[in-house]
Amino acid sequence: MDKRAFIKSYGCQMNVYDATRMADQLRAAGYAIVDEADGADLIVLNTCHIREKAAEKVYSELGRLKGAVGASGAPTMIGVAGCVAQAEGEEIVRRQPRVDFVVGPQAYHRLPALIAGAARGEKPVDTDLDEDKFDHLPAPSRRAIAARGVTAFLTVQEGCDKFCAFCVVPYTRGAEVSRPVAQVLEEARRLVDAGVREVTLLGQNVNAYHGSDGTGGTASLAELVGCLAEVDGLERIRFTTSHPNDMSDDLVAAFADEPKLMPYLHLPVQSGSDRVLKAMNRCHTAAHYVGLIARIRRARPDLALSGDFIVGFPGETEEDFEATMALVAEVGYAAAYSFKYSPRPGTPAAGRPDQVPPEVASVRLRRLQGALASQQRAFNEACVGRRLPVLLEKPGRRAGQLVGRSPYLQPVHVRAEVGAIGATVDVDVATAEGNSLFGAIVERSEAA
Ligand code: SAH
Ligand code: SF4
Ligand code: F3S
């Protein structure tokens, strides 16, 4: 019988993507990928270091797994991957000796060798920041892709050169690297060939993409989107996460000109106060962000905007926070993520003496989340009565129901047969509840 491997991912979409690439390697090495830790011969925790809570979760999970055994009764091999692996390296094995190997996000193409070393009891730690990981990874099989569904992530850019004062990503993921256009296209074609209809291009700073175009030059993200739009069978393209300063004119224009590019943009601003933005090293003002949003909305008036916010950054005053609330009121978000500032080891802001008390940050976070939630509700309710194209993705909660996504990334529930998964259908939206829409299919598109 195949050995069983379980990969658990924390953190961002890039970790989810990395988990698929690790799973493909493990399958090639003879493992069956399972979806629970119980009875697994190998467990890989694919970790996140972005906030303290995320990083600490790993150690409590490792504590719980101490006694884990595989199907044969032998102790489960335990590996730690992802951004905690990169940030803490050897320290992880010291703190939790039950860990058999540690592998960073730019080294996981050596997973099979690390597992072999771990089996010999060597406790290998590989946190090299290689830039050619993708040249060494096995391509996924059609079956593996199809099992993952009709939407897929595709990492096109990794690392970050921005060094925001609060953020660990430049340290855990290294410098910005873009994959060549041809490599991205090949992967996209393979995905589409196995039934994928929507790809989300991933990068920590995806709009800074500048991949080799194969003729000695580089292509921008807008140009990459243009190339991907020509892939037959690929119906929808999204990208995340972007930095306001890399939102180039051609990318803004793509929202007007490229029908396959969905009208949804995640564009974090973090704060509405210029003083805080400066201290965060974001290198733009609130007015610049607001002006940029106005330009993007001129290109695509129905754009659904999403963002990230941090409250309680060191030195943030009540007045600074009010500036964030004012920016939110002015911009209007369809969705958003907001966090209490978490001091991260090795980042410039962590050492500042003017940390905001956690109780103060909690109060601000509640107020901000209240405002963002009501904007999200308003956005969803404004969709009631509209006819929206929905890509059907998977069975819904109830029998006879499928759930898909609108162009604005809202989950949409409809009555439909399982056979319709992968089809884009027109839906008359009848109600909005929680973060979901409910409606009825009017007509199958030809693509179905
Ligand atoms: N590359 C993306 C964000 C990556 S991290 C970008 O630049 O927008 C995702 C989000 O986590 C950030 O946008 C930020 O809002 C939040 N975040 C990052 N570091 C944090 C910290 N130390 N404390 C709290 N939130 C943090
Ligand atoms: Fe972190 Fe800033 Fe880079 Fe985003 S742009 S990954 S927040 S350093
Ligand atoms: Fe977390 Fe690393 Fe992503 S720190 S958010 S898993 S890049």
mmCIF file of N, CA, C and O in Angstrom, residues 361-442:
data_model
loop_
_atom_site.group_PDB
_atom_site.id
_atom_site.type_symbol
_atom_site.label_atom_id
_atom_site.label_comp_id
_atom_site.label_asym_id
_atom_site.label_seq_id
_atom_site.Cartn_x
_atom_site.Cartn_y
_atom_site.Cartn_z
ATOM 1 N N ALA A 361 -5.943 48.842 20.356
ATOM 2 C CA ALA A 361 -5.990 48.295 18.992
ATOM 3 C C ALA A 361 -7.258 47.465 18.797
ATOM 4 O O ALA A 361 -7.876 47.508 17.733
ATOM 5 N N SER A 362 -7.669 46.732 19.838
ATOM 6 C CA SER A 362 -8.873 45.907 19.720
ATOM 7 C C SER A 362 -10.106 46.753 19.459
ATOM 8 O O SER A 362 -10.946 46.408 18.641
ATOM 9 N N VAL A 363 -10.207 47.865 20.184
ATOM 10 C CA VAL A 363 -11.359 48.750 20.009
ATOM 11 C C VAL A 363 -11.366 49.292 18.569
ATOM 12 O O VAL A 363 -12.397 49.311 17.889
ATOM 13 N N ARG A 364 -10.201 49.704 18.097
ATOM 14 C CA ARG A 364 -10.124 50.234 16.731
ATOM 15 C C ARG A 364 -10.474 49.153 15.713
ATOM 16 O O ARG A 364 -11.184 49.408 14.742
ATOM 17 N N LEU A 365 -9.984 47.956 15.948
ATOM 18 C CA LEU A 365 -10.246 46.877 14.989
ATOM 19 C C LEU A 365 -11.746 46.601 14.896
ATOM 20 O O LEU A 365 -12.287 46.437 13.804
ATOM 21 N N ARG A 366 -12.404 46.599 16.059
ATOM 22 C CA ARG A 366 -13.856 46.348 16.031
ATOM 23 C C ARG A 366 -14.591 47.419 15.235
ATOM 24 O O ARG A 366 -15.474 47.117 14.446
ATOM 25 N N ARG A 367 -14.201 48.668 15.454
ATOM 26 C CA ARG A 367 -14.878 49.754 14.719
ATOM 27 C C ARG A 367 -14.629 49.616 13.216
ATOM 28 O O ARG A 367 -15.542 49.736 12.399
ATOM 29 N N LEU A 368 -13.386 49.360 12.861
ATOM 30 C CA LEU A 368 -13.044 49.238 11.439
ATOM 31 C C LEU A 368 -13.782 48.061 10.804
ATOM 32 O O LEU A 368 -14.371 48.185 9.728
ATOM 33 N N GLN A 369 -13.787 46.935 11.514
ATOM 34 C CA GLN A 369 -14.437 45.749 10.949
ATOM 35 C C GLN A 369 -15.939 45.952 10.804
ATOM 36 O O GLN A 369 -16.548 45.470 9.855
ATOM 37 N N GLY A 370 -16.520 46.712 11.724
ATOM 38 C CA GLY A 370 -17.944 47.041 11.614
ATOM 39 C C GLY A 370 -18.220 47.815 10.333
ATOM 40 O O GLY A 370 -19.157 47.514 9.585
ATOM 41 N N ALA A 371 -17.382 48.810 10.072
ATOM 42 C CA ALA A 371 -17.576 49.633 8.873
ATOM 43 C C ALA A 371 -17.370 48.799 7.606
ATOM 44 O O ALA A 371 -18.153 48.882 6.654
ATOM 45 N N LEU A 372 -16.334 47.970 7.614
ATOM 46 C CA LEU A 372 -16.042 47.165 6.420
ATOM 47 C C LEU A 372 -17.140 46.134 6.167
ATOM 48 O O LEU A 372 -17.528 45.891 5.025
ATOM 49 N N ALA A 373 -17.660 45.550 7.256
ATOM 50 C CA ALA A 373 -18.714 44.545 7.098
ATOM 51 C C ALA A 373 -19.967 45.176 6.512
ATOM 52 O O ALA A 373 -20.640 44.576 5.659
ATOM 53 N N SER A 374 -20.279 46.405 6.935
ATOM 54 C CA SER A 374 -21.507 46.981 6.389
ATOM 55 C C SER A 374 -21.297 47.383 4.927
ATOM 56 O O SER A 374 -22.225 47.304 4.125
ATOM 57 N N GLN A 375 -20.078 47.748 4.558
ATOM 58 C CA GLN A 375 -19.821 48.023 3.137
ATOM 59 C C GLN A 375 -19.970 46.748 2.306
ATOM 60 O O GLN A 375 -20.502 46.752 1.198
ATOM 61 N N GLN A 376 -19.482 45.641 2.856
ATOM 62 C CA GLN A 376 -19.578 44.371 2.136
ATOM 63 C C GLN A 376 -21.047 43.981 1.953
ATOM 64 O O GLN A 376 -21.456 43.546 0.876
ATOM 65 N N ARG A 377 -21.832 44.156 3.022
ATOM 66 C CA ARG A 377 -23.264 43.863 2.917
ATOM 67 C C ARG A 377 -23.915 44.720 1.849
ATOM 68 O O ARG A 377 -24.672 44.230 1.011
ATOM 69 N N ALA A 378 -23.581 45.990 1.858
ATOM 70 C CA ALA A 378 -24.181 46.910 0.882
ATOM 71 C C ALA A 378 -23.803 46.488 -0.535
ATOM 72 O O ALA A 378 -24.636 46.494 -1.442
ATOM 73 N N PHE A 379 -22.562 46.102 -0.717
ATOM 74 C CA PHE A 379 -22.124 45.670 -2.050
ATOM 75 C C PHE A 379 -22.902 44.430 -2.489
ATOM 76 O O PHE A 379 -23.382 44.355 -3.614
ATOM 77 N N ASN A 380 -23.038 43.473 -1.579
ATOM 78 C CA ASN A 380 -23.759 42.241 -1.925
ATOM 79 C C ASN A 380 -25.232 42.534 -2.199
ATOM 80 O O ASN A 380 -25.803 42.005 -3.158
ATOM 81 N N GLU A 381 -25.816 43.378 -1.367
ATOM 82 C CA GLU A 381 -27.247 43.678 -1.560
ATOM 83 C C GLU A 381 -27.503 44.411 -2.869
ATOM 84 O O GLU A 381 -28.546 44.226 -3.498
ATOM 85 N N ALA A 382 -26.514 45.190 -3.295
ATOM 86 C CA ALA A 382 -26.675 45.905 -4.567
ATOM 87 C C ALA A 382 -26.674 44.943 -5.757
ATOM 88 O O ALA A 382 -27.030 45.318 -6.867
ATOM 89 N N CYS A 383 -26.249 43.705 -5.512
ATOM 90 C CA CYS A 383 -26.241 42.704 -6.594
ATOM 91 C C CYS A 383 -27.594 42.011 -6.737
ATOM 92 O O CYS A 383 -27.838 41.319 -7.729
ATOM 93 N N VAL A 384 -28.453 42.175 -5.740
ATOM 94 C CA VAL A 384 -29.784 41.543 -5.815
ATOM 95 C C VAL A 384 -30.566 42.197 -6.954
ATOM 96 O O VAL A 384 -30.588 43.413 -7.081
ATOM 97 N N GLY A 385 -31.158 41.326 -7.790
ATOM 98 C CA GLY A 385 -31.890 41.854 -8.943
ATOM 99 C C GLY A 385 -31.043 41.933 -10.200
ATOM 100 O O GLY A 385 -31.556 42.138 -11.292
ATOM 101 N N ARG A 386 -29.725 41.736 -10.031
ATOM 102 C CA ARG A 386 -28.857 41.759 -11.229
ATOM 103 C C ARG A 386 -28.711 40.361 -11.811
ATOM 104 O O ARG A 386 -28.882 39.365 -11.121
ATOM 105 N N ARG A 387 -28.366 40.295 -13.079
ATOM 106 C CA ARG A 387 -28.041 39.021 -13.731
ATOM 107 C C ARG A 387 -26.517 38.938 -13.849
ATOM 108 O O ARG A 387 -25.899 39.795 -14.467
ATOM 109 N N LEU A 388 -25.925 37.923 -13.212
ATOM 110 C CA LEU A 388 -24.463 37.821 -13.179
ATOM 111 C C LEU A 388 -23.993 36.486 -13.744
ATOM 112 O O LEU A 388 -24.609 35.449 -13.480
ATOM 113 N N PRO A 389 -22.892 36.484 -14.495
ATOM 114 C CA PRO A 389 -22.321 35.218 -14.930
ATOM 115 C C PRO A 389 -21.620 34.536 -13.749
ATOM 116 O O PRO A 389 -20.861 35.171 -13.026
ATOM 117 N N VAL A 390 -21.905 33.273 -13.561
ATOM 118 C CA VAL A 390 -21.344 32.550 -12.415
ATOM 119 C C VAL A 390 -20.621 31.304 -12.918
ATOM 120 O O VAL A 390 -21.191 30.517 -13.672
ATOM 121 N N LEU A 391 -19.385 31.147 -12.508
ATOM 122 C CA LEU A 391 -18.642 29.919 -12.815
ATOM 123 C C LEU A 391 -18.952 28.910 -11.713
ATOM 124 O O LEU A 391 -18.590 29.122 -10.546
ATOM 125 N N LEU A 392 -19.622 27.826 -12.084
ATOM 126 C CA LEU A 392 -20.032 26.832 -11.084
ATOM 127 C C LEU A 392 -18.823 26.000 -10.662
ATOM 128 O O LEU A 392 -18.134 25.413 -11.497
ATOM 129 N N GLU A 393 -18.580 25.961 -9.343
ATOM 130 C CA GLU A 393 -17.328 25.350 -8.858
ATOM 131 C C GLU A 393 -17.491 24.014 -8.157
ATOM 132 O O GLU A 393 -16.669 23.119 -8.317
ATOM 133 N N LYS A 394 -18.519 23.891 -7.319
ATOM 134 C CA LYS A 394 -18.593 22.662 -6.518
ATOM 135 C C LYS A 394 -19.982 22.490 -5.911
ATOM 136 O O LYS A 394 -20.774 23.450 -5.912
ATOM 137 N N PRO A 395 -20.260 21.298 -5.369
ATOM 138 C CA PRO A 395 -21.546 21.096 -4.717
ATOM 139 C C PRO A 395 -21.740 22.093 -3.583
ATOM 140 O O PRO A 395 -20.783 22.456 -2.900
ATOM 141 N N GLY A 396 -22.980 22.542 -3.406
ATOM 142 C CA GLY A 396 -23.299 23.465 -2.322
ATOM 143 C C GLY A 396 -23.584 22.696 -1.044
ATOM 144 O O GLY A 396 -23.359 21.490 -0.965
ATOM 145 N N ARG A 397 -24.099 23.417 -0.052
ATOM 146 C CA ARG A 397 -24.344 22.773 1.230
ATOM 147 C C ARG A 397 -25.486 21.768 1.145
ATOM 148 O O ARG A 397 -25.455 20.734 1.768
ATOM 149 N N ARG A 398 -26.507 22.105 0.335
ATOM 150 C CA ARG A 398 -27.661 21.208 0.236
ATOM 151 C C ARG A 398 -27.632 20.411 -1.051
ATOM 152 O O ARG A 398 -27.036 20.829 -2.044
ATOM 153 N N ALA A 399 -28.312 19.244 -1.020
ATOM 154 C CA ALA A 399 -28.381 18.392 -2.209
ATOM 155 C C ALA A 399 -29.057 19.162 -3.343
ATOM 156 O O ALA A 399 -29.984 19.927 -3.108
ATOM 157 N N GLY A 400 -28.561 18.954 -4.554
ATOM 158 C CA GLY A 400 -29.167 19.619 -5.710
ATOM 159 C C GLY A 400 -28.710 21.059 -5.880
ATOM 160 O O GLY A 400 -29.183 21.777 -6.753
ATOM 161 N N GLN A 401 -27.754 21.478 -5.005
ATOM 162 C CA GLN A 401 -27.251 22.850 -5.083
ATOM 163 C C GLN A 401 -25.791 22.875 -5.519
ATOM 164 O O GLN A 401 -25.014 22.009 -5.119
ATOM 165 N N LEU A 402 -25.454 23.867 -6.322
ATOM 166 C CA LEU A 402 -24.040 24.102 -6.603
ATOM 167 C C LEU A 402 -23.698 25.508 -6.138
ATOM 168 O O LEU A 402 -24.563 26.370 -6.032
ATOM 169 N N VAL A 403 -22.392 25.684 -5.875
ATOM 170 C CA VAL A 403 -21.944 27.030 -5.530
ATOM 171 C C VAL A 403 -20.848 27.428 -6.520
ATOM 172 O O VAL A 403 -19.998 26.615 -6.902
ATOM 173 N N GLY A 404 -20.944 28.662 -6.965
ATOM 174 C CA GLY A 404 -19.931 29.193 -7.882
ATOM 175 C C GLY A 404 -19.553 30.583 -7.450
ATOM 176 O O GLY A 404 -19.842 30.987 -6.323
ATOM 177 N N ARG A 405 -18.866 31.294 -8.325
ATOM 178 C CA ARG A 405 -18.444 32.652 -7.986
ATOM 179 C C ARG A 405 -18.924 33.629 -9.044
ATOM 180 O O ARG A 405 -18.886 33.345 -10.230
ATOM 181 N N SER A 406 -19.312 34.792 -8.573
ATOM 182 C CA SER A 406 -19.644 35.890 -9.481
ATOM 183 C C SER A 406 -18.323 36.486 -9.976
ATOM 184 O O SER A 406 -17.256 36.161 -9.466
ATOM 185 N N PRO A 407 -18.385 37.398 -10.951
ATOM 186 C CA PRO A 407 -17.147 38.078 -11.363
ATOM 187 C C PRO A 407 -16.486 38.791 -10.190
ATOM 188 O O PRO A 407 -15.280 39.001 -10.176
ATOM 189 N N TYR A 408 -17.316 39.186 -9.195
ATOM 190 C CA TYR A 408 -16.799 39.944 -8.045
ATOM 191 C C TYR A 408 -16.352 39.040 -6.910
ATOM 192 O O TYR A 408 -16.182 39.499 -5.777
ATOM 193 N N LEU A 409 -16.214 37.765 -7.190
ATOM 194 C CA LEU A 409 -15.713 36.775 -6.241
ATOM 195 C C LEU A 409 -16.700 36.416 -5.131
ATOM 196 O O LEU A 409 -16.356 35.739 -4.162
ATOM 197 N N GLN A 410 -17.939 36.834 -5.247
ATOM 198 C CA GLN A 410 -18.928 36.434 -4.235
ATOM 199 C C GLN A 410 -19.350 34.997 -4.491
ATOM 200 O O GLN A 410 -19.574 34.611 -5.642
ATOM 201 N N PRO A 411 -19.502 34.186 -3.424
ATOM 202 C CA PRO A 411 -20.083 32.852 -3.621
ATOM 203 C C PRO A 411 -21.551 33.008 -4.022
ATOM 204 O O PRO A 411 -22.268 33.815 -3.430
ATOM 205 N N VAL A 412 -21.972 32.253 -5.031
ATOM 206 C CA VAL A 412 -23.363 32.309 -5.499
ATOM 207 C C VAL A 412 -23.923 30.891 -5.487
ATOM 208 O O VAL A 412 -23.350 29.982 -6.097
ATOM 209 N N HIS A 413 -25.045 30.707 -4.776
ATOM 210 C CA HIS A 413 -25.665 29.384 -4.657
ATOM 211 C C HIS A 413 -26.844 29.278 -5.610
ATOM 212 O O HIS A 413 -27.689 30.177 -5.652
ATOM 213 N N VAL A 414 -26.903 28.178 -6.357
ATOM 214 C CA VAL A 414 -28.013 27.949 -7.299
ATOM 215 C C VAL A 414 -28.405 26.475 -7.259
ATOM 216 O O VAL A 414 -27.616 25.619 -6.819
ATOM 217 N N ARG A 415 -29.614 26.178 -7.755
ATOM 218 C CA ARG A 415 -29.981 24.775 -7.949
ATOM 219 C C ARG A 415 -29.398 24.346 -9.283
ATOM 220 O O ARG A 415 -29.642 24.979 -10.303
ATOM 221 N N ALA A 416 -28.604 23.273 -9.266
ATOM 222 C CA ALA A 416 -28.020 22.779 -10.514
ATOM 223 C C ALA A 416 -27.467 21.390 -10.278
ATOM 224 O O ALA A 416 -27.193 20.994 -9.133
ATOM 225 N N GLU A 417 -27.294 20.647 -11.373
ATOM 226 C CA GLU A 417 -26.748 19.290 -11.288
ATOM 227 C C GLU A 417 -25.223 19.344 -11.224
ATOM 228 O O GLU A 417 -24.601 20.250 -11.777
ATOM 229 N N VAL A 418 -24.646 18.323 -10.592
ATOM 230 C CA VAL A 418 -23.187 18.237 -10.452
ATOM 231 C C VAL A 418 -22.491 18.321 -11.818
ATOM 232 O O VAL A 418 -21.399 18.869 -11.949
ATOM 233 N N GLY A 419 -23.177 17.793 -12.847
ATOM 234 C CA GLY A 419 -22.591 17.803 -14.195
ATOM 235 C C GLY A 419 -22.325 19.200 -14.730
ATOM 236 O O GLY A 419 -21.557 19.381 -15.669
ATOM 237 N N ALA A 420 -22.931 20.211 -14.109
ATOM 238 C CA ALA A 420 -22.756 21.588 -14.593
ATOM 239 C C ALA A 420 -21.501 22.258 -14.022
ATOM 240 O O ALA A 420 -21.172 23.387 -14.393
ATOM 241 N N ILE A 421 -20.788 21.563 -13.134
ATOM 242 C CA ILE A 421 -19.560 22.151 -12.577
ATOM 243 C C ILE A 421 -18.596 22.458 -13.719
ATOM 244 O O ILE A 421 -18.384 21.632 -14.602
ATOM 245 N N GLY A 422 -18.047 23.651 -13.722
ATOM 246 C CA GLY A 422 -17.138 24.065 -14.789
ATOM 247 C C GLY A 422 -17.824 24.939 -15.821
ATOM 248 O O GLY A 422 -17.166 25.576 -16.635
ATOM 249 N N ALA A 423 -19.158 24.966 -15.780
ATOM 250 C CA ALA A 423 -19.892 25.813 -16.721
ATOM 251 C C ALA A 423 -20.036 27.211 -16.139
ATOM 252 O O ALA A 423 -20.122 27.380 -14.922
ATOM 253 N N THR A 424 -20.055 28.202 -17.031
ATOM 254 C CA THR A 424 -20.393 29.559 -16.612
ATOM 255 C C THR A 424 -21.832 29.816 -17.038
ATOM 256 O O THR A 424 -22.166 29.679 -18.210
ATOM 257 N N VAL A 425 -22.662 30.121 -16.061
ATOM 258 C CA VAL A 425 -24.093 30.277 -16.333
ATOM 259 C C VAL A 425 -24.542 31.673 -15.899
ATOM 260 O O VAL A 425 -23.913 32.291 -15.027
ATOM 261 N N ASP A 426 -25.595 32.149 -16.509
ATOM 262 C CA ASP A 426 -26.160 33.426 -16.073
ATOM 263 C C ASP A 426 -27.123 33.169 -14.928
ATOM 264 O O ASP A 426 -27.969 32.276 -15.014
ATOM 265 N N VAL A 427 -26.983 33.955 -13.892
ATOM 266 C CA VAL A 427 -27.818 33.764 -12.708
ATOM 267 C C VAL A 427 -28.550 35.068 -12.386
ATOM 268 O O VAL A 427 -27.934 36.139 -12.359
ATOM 269 N N ASP A 428 -29.855 34.960 -12.174
ATOM 270 C CA ASP A 428 -30.611 36.103 -11.650
ATOM 271 C C ASP A 428 -30.502 36.059 -10.134
ATOM 272 O O ASP A 428 -30.987 35.116 -9.494
ATOM 273 N N VAL A 429 -29.861 37.056 -9.569
ATOM 274 C CA VAL A 429 -29.613 37.050 -8.131
ATOM 275 C C VAL A 429 -30.889 37.479 -7.396
ATOM 276 O O VAL A 429 -31.452 38.541 -7.672
ATOM 277 N N ALA A 430 -31.315 36.603 -6.469
ATOM 278 C CA ALA A 430 -32.588 36.857 -5.778
ATOM 279 C C ALA A 430 -32.388 37.417 -4.373
ATOM 280 O O ALA A 430 -33.122 38.295 -3.935
ATOM 281 N N THR A 431 -31.402 36.874 -3.663
ATOM 282 C CA THR A 431 -31.174 37.353 -2.293
ATOM 283 C C THR A 431 -29.681 37.370 -1.975
ATOM 284 O O THR A 431 -28.877 36.693 -2.621
ATOM 285 N N ALA A 432 -29.359 38.127 -0.936
ATOM 286 C CA ALA A 432 -27.995 38.152 -0.399
ATOM 287 C C ALA A 432 -28.101 37.825 1.079
ATOM 288 O O ALA A 432 -28.885 38.445 1.797
ATOM 289 N N GLU A 433 -27.362 36.801 1.510
ATOM 290 C CA GLU A 433 -27.369 36.438 2.929
ATOM 291 C C GLU A 433 -25.943 36.203 3.382
ATOM 292 O O GLU A 433 -25.213 35.464 2.727
ATOM 293 N N GLY A 434 -25.577 36.767 4.492
ATOM 294 C CA GLY A 434 -24.193 36.662 4.940
ATOM 295 C C GLY A 434 -23.305 37.194 3.831
ATOM 296 O O GLY A 434 -23.571 38.251 3.273
ATOM 297 N N ASN A 435 -22.281 36.423 3.473
ATOM 298 C CA ASN A 435 -21.413 36.875 2.397
ATOM 299 C C ASN A 435 -21.747 36.217 1.071
ATOM 300 O O ASN A 435 -20.973 36.296 0.124
ATOM 301 N N SER A 436 -22.892 35.544 0.992
ATOM 302 C CA SER A 436 -23.232 34.787 -0.223
ATOM 303 C C SER A 436 -24.447 35.376 -0.925
ATOM 304 O O SER A 436 -25.279 36.043 -0.315
ATOM 305 N N LEU A 437 -24.542 35.052 -2.215
ATOM 306 C CA LEU A 437 -25.715 35.399 -3.009
ATOM 307 C C LEU A 437 -26.459 34.110 -3.345
ATOM 308 O O LEU A 437 -25.850 33.035 -3.422
ATOM 309 N N PHE A 438 -27.771 34.228 -3.546
ATOM 310 C CA PHE A 438 -28.594 33.090 -3.955
ATOM 311 C C PHE A 438 -29.404 33.516 -5.162
ATOM 312 O O PHE A 438 -29.877 34.655 -5.227
ATOM 313 N N GLY A 439 -29.560 32.597 -6.139
ATOM 314 C CA GLY A 439 -30.318 32.973 -7.322
ATOM 315 C C GLY A 439 -30.697 31.783 -8.161
ATOM 316 O O GLY A 439 -30.536 30.629 -7.735
ATOM 317 N N ALA A 440 -31.201 32.051 -9.344
ATOM 318 C CA ALA A 440 -31.642 30.993 -10.252
ATOM 319 C C ALA A 440 -30.948 31.153 -11.601
ATOM 320 O O ALA A 440 -30.755 32.275 -12.088
ATOM 321 N N ILE A 441 -30.598 30.006 -12.178
ATOM 322 C CA ILE A 441 -29.925 30.011 -13.475
ATOM 323 C C ILE A 441 -30.936 30.393 -14.556
ATOM 324 O O ILE A 441 -32.036 29.862 -14.604
ATOM 325 N N VAL A 442 -30.529 31.333 -15.435
ATOM 326 C CA VAL A 442 -31.431 31.666 -16.525
ATOM 327 C C VAL A 442 -31.105 30.915 -17.797
ATOM 328 O O VAL A 442 -31.974 30.472 -18.519
#
